mmCIF file of C-alpha atoms in Angstrom:
data_model
loop_
_atom_site.group_PDB
_atom_site.id
_atom_site.type_symbol
_atom_site.label_atom_id
_atom_site.label_comp_id
_atom_site.label_asym_id
_atom_site.label_seq_id
_atom_site.Cartn_x
_atom_site.Cartn_y
_atom_site.Cartn_z
ATOM 1 C CA MET K 8 -12.733 185.984 117.471
ATOM 2 C CA ASP K 9 -15.124 185.099 120.277
ATOM 3 C CA ILE K 10 -13.864 182.819 123.019
ATOM 4 C CA THR K 11 -16.229 179.835 123.212
ATOM 5 C CA TYR K 12 -14.567 177.932 126.041
ATOM 6 C CA GLU K 13 -12.970 178.265 129.444
ATOM 7 C CA VAL K 14 -10.003 176.281 130.748
ATOM 8 C CA HIS K 15 -9.659 175.111 134.341
ATOM 9 C CA VAL K 16 -6.145 174.031 135.313
ATOM 10 C CA LEU K 17 -5.735 171.581 138.180
ATOM 11 C CA LYS K 18 -2.366 170.707 139.694
ATOM 12 C CA THR K 19 -2.533 167.100 140.831
ATOM 13 C CA CYS K 20 -0.069 165.236 143.028
ATOM 14 C CA PHE K 21 0.788 161.713 144.084
ATOM 15 C CA GLY K 22 3.935 161.301 146.172
ATOM 16 C CA ASN K 23 6.716 162.977 144.210
ATOM 17 C CA PHE K 24 4.649 163.064 141.006
ATOM 18 C CA ARG K 25 3.194 166.414 139.934
ATOM 19 C CA ASN K 26 0.926 166.764 136.929
ATOM 20 C CA TYR K 27 -1.519 169.191 135.409
ATOM 21 C CA THR K 28 -4.993 168.199 134.358
ATOM 22 C CA TYR K 29 -7.048 170.524 132.175
ATOM 23 C CA ILE K 30 -10.818 170.774 132.051
ATOM 24 C CA VAL K 31 -12.002 172.608 128.933
ATOM 25 C CA MET K 32 -15.659 173.583 128.987
ATOM 26 C CA ASP K 33 -17.744 175.031 126.182
ATOM 27 C CA ILE K 34 -19.303 178.148 127.715
ATOM 28 C CA LYS K 35 -22.666 177.933 125.946
ATOM 29 C CA THR K 36 -23.438 174.217 126.328
ATOM 30 C CA ARG K 37 -21.363 173.411 129.471
ATOM 31 C CA VAL K 38 -20.072 170.334 127.591
ATOM 32 C CA ALA K 39 -16.551 169.603 128.800
ATOM 33 C CA LEU K 40 -13.490 167.562 128.033
ATOM 34 C CA ILE K 41 -10.593 166.730 130.280
ATOM 35 C CA VAL K 42 -6.971 166.435 129.194
ATOM 36 C CA ASP K 43 -4.665 163.914 130.918
ATOM 37 C CA PRO K 44 -6.622 163.116 134.082
ATOM 38 C CA SER K 45 -4.224 162.107 136.822
ATOM 39 C CA TRP K 46 -3.862 161.315 140.493
ATOM 40 C CA GLU K 47 -6.564 163.155 142.438
ATOM 41 C CA LEU K 48 -9.990 161.861 141.417
ATOM 42 C CA LYS K 49 -11.960 163.794 144.047
ATOM 43 C CA LYS K 50 -10.249 167.083 143.166
ATOM 44 C CA ILE K 51 -11.204 166.543 139.522
ATOM 45 C CA THR K 52 -14.785 165.412 140.113
ATOM 46 C CA ASP K 53 -15.340 168.235 142.624
ATOM 47 C CA LYS K 54 -14.187 170.746 140.003
ATOM 48 C CA ILE K 55 -16.420 169.217 137.318
ATOM 49 C CA ASP K 56 -19.370 169.470 139.708
ATOM 50 C CA SER K 57 -18.571 172.983 140.952
ATOM 51 C CA ILE K 58 -18.459 174.470 137.437
ATOM 52 C CA GLY K 59 -21.558 172.569 136.303
ATOM 53 C CA ALA K 60 -19.716 170.784 133.505
ATOM 54 C CA ASP K 61 -21.074 167.854 131.510
ATOM 55 C CA LEU K 62 -17.994 165.686 130.898
ATOM 56 C CA LYS K 63 -18.252 164.162 127.425
ATOM 57 C CA ALA K 64 -14.631 163.438 126.474
ATOM 58 C CA ILE K 65 -11.155 162.659 127.716
ATOM 59 C CA PHE K 66 -8.193 163.651 125.553
ATOM 60 C CA LEU K 67 -4.849 161.977 126.178
ATOM 61 C CA THR K 68 -1.558 163.522 125.108
ATOM 62 C CA HIS K 69 0.140 160.148 125.598
ATOM 63 C CA SER K 70 -0.309 156.912 127.527
ATOM 64 C CA HIS K 71 2.185 157.156 130.391
ATOM 65 C CA ILE K 72 0.563 156.155 133.680
ATOM 66 C CA ASP K 73 0.881 159.644 135.144
ATOM 67 C CA HIS K 74 -1.412 160.930 132.375
ATOM 68 C CA VAL K 75 -3.980 158.145 132.165
ATOM 69 C CA ASN K 76 -4.404 156.705 135.660
ATOM 70 C CA LEU K 77 -7.883 158.208 136.136
ATOM 71 C CA VAL K 78 -9.287 157.276 132.727
ATOM 72 C CA PHE K 79 -10.954 154.077 133.957
ATOM 73 C CA PRO K 80 -12.747 155.606 136.975
ATOM 74 C CA LEU K 81 -13.849 158.653 134.956
ATOM 75 C CA VAL K 82 -15.176 156.426 132.156
ATOM 76 C CA LYS K 83 -17.000 154.321 134.723
ATOM 77 C CA TYR K 84 -18.617 157.373 136.364
ATOM 78 C CA TYR K 85 -19.255 159.756 133.434
ATOM 79 C CA ASN K 86 -19.024 157.419 130.376
ATOM 80 C CA PRO K 87 -17.105 159.933 128.190
ATOM 81 C CA ASP K 88 -15.424 159.161 124.891
ATOM 82 C CA VAL K 89 -11.628 158.807 125.143
ATOM 83 C CA TYR K 90 -9.368 160.172 122.390
ATOM 84 C CA ILE K 91 -5.718 159.227 121.858
ATOM 85 C CA SER K 92 -3.470 159.060 118.807
ATOM 86 C CA ARG K 93 -3.572 155.969 116.605
ATOM 87 C CA GLN K 94 0.233 155.716 116.936
ATOM 88 C CA GLU K 95 0.008 155.627 120.730
ATOM 89 C CA ILE K 96 -2.594 152.868 120.541
ATOM 90 C CA ASP K 97 -0.644 150.799 118.019
ATOM 91 C CA PHE K 98 2.864 151.261 119.461
ATOM 92 C CA TYR K 99 2.097 150.961 123.204
ATOM 93 C CA GLY K 100 -1.159 149.026 123.087
ATOM 94 C CA TYR K 101 -3.148 151.496 125.161
ATOM 95 C CA ARG K 102 -6.782 150.426 125.352
ATOM 96 C CA CYS K 103 -9.831 151.472 127.315
ATOM 97 C CA ARG K 104 -13.591 151.502 126.950
ATOM 98 C CA ASN K 105 -14.989 154.229 124.656
ATOM 99 C CA SER K 106 -11.591 154.851 123.047
ATOM 100 C CA HIS K 107 -11.218 156.511 119.650
ATOM 101 C CA ALA K 108 -8.048 156.798 117.599
ATOM 102 C CA LEU K 109 -6.999 160.220 116.362
ATOM 103 C CA ALA K 110 -4.817 161.079 113.396
ATOM 104 C CA ASP K 111 -2.706 164.160 112.837
ATOM 105 C CA MET K 112 -4.888 167.156 111.907
ATOM 106 C CA ASP K 113 -8.169 165.528 112.964
ATOM 107 C CA ARG K 114 -10.788 168.099 113.925
ATOM 108 C CA LEU K 115 -13.465 167.619 116.556
ATOM 109 C CA SER K 116 -16.033 169.914 118.071
ATOM 110 C CA PHE K 117 -17.965 170.080 121.302
ATOM 111 C CA GLY K 118 -20.633 172.716 121.596
ATOM 112 C CA ASP K 119 -19.370 175.827 119.804
ATOM 113 C CA THR K 120 -15.744 174.918 120.465
ATOM 114 C CA ASN K 121 -13.496 173.316 117.843
ATOM 115 C CA LEU K 122 -10.401 171.267 118.544
ATOM 116 C CA LEU K 123 -7.467 170.338 116.298
ATOM 117 C CA ALA K 124 -5.339 167.251 117.066
ATOM 118 C CA LEU K 125 -1.637 167.530 116.233
ATOM 119 C CA LEU K 126 0.672 164.535 116.248
ATOM 120 C CA THR K 127 3.814 165.545 118.191
ATOM 121 C CA PRO K 128 6.039 162.478 118.612
ATOM 122 C CA GLY K 129 9.084 162.801 120.795
ATOM 123 C CA HIS K 130 8.355 162.148 124.460
ATOM 124 C CA THR K 131 6.384 159.147 123.201
ATOM 125 C CA TYR K 132 5.950 157.659 119.751
ATOM 126 C CA GLY K 133 2.365 158.859 119.446
ATOM 127 C CA GLY K 134 2.362 162.038 121.507
ATOM 128 C CA MET K 135 -0.369 164.493 120.649
ATOM 129 C CA CYS K 136 -1.183 168.135 121.346
ATOM 130 C CA PHE K 137 -4.575 169.780 121.092
ATOM 131 C CA VAL K 138 -5.319 173.275 119.829
#
């Protein structure tokens, strides 16, 4: 199986909060998505620029503030689509521009890279993982 993507892991901090943000970029097309953008906008945008990525999507595992606090500025700057589980939207009322509801086992693709959305409730009602 050929690897069609590369993952860039960024540790982001704000006070005592520590999070990880993931930039996944399709190697061939340079189209990228970001998972759970948090805390350090400049660190994230610098990384996007340095790898020559074209940010097209944001994927949210859940809607806690420490996972979504950079959605609005990233949407304003790059205008990506934002994906989050339907349960998270309905239960917590998370809303933003360009948002799309995902269901368990939804499949999406960007470039030559395919993504599978898995509903994983527990930490939140509509938690989601992406394979």
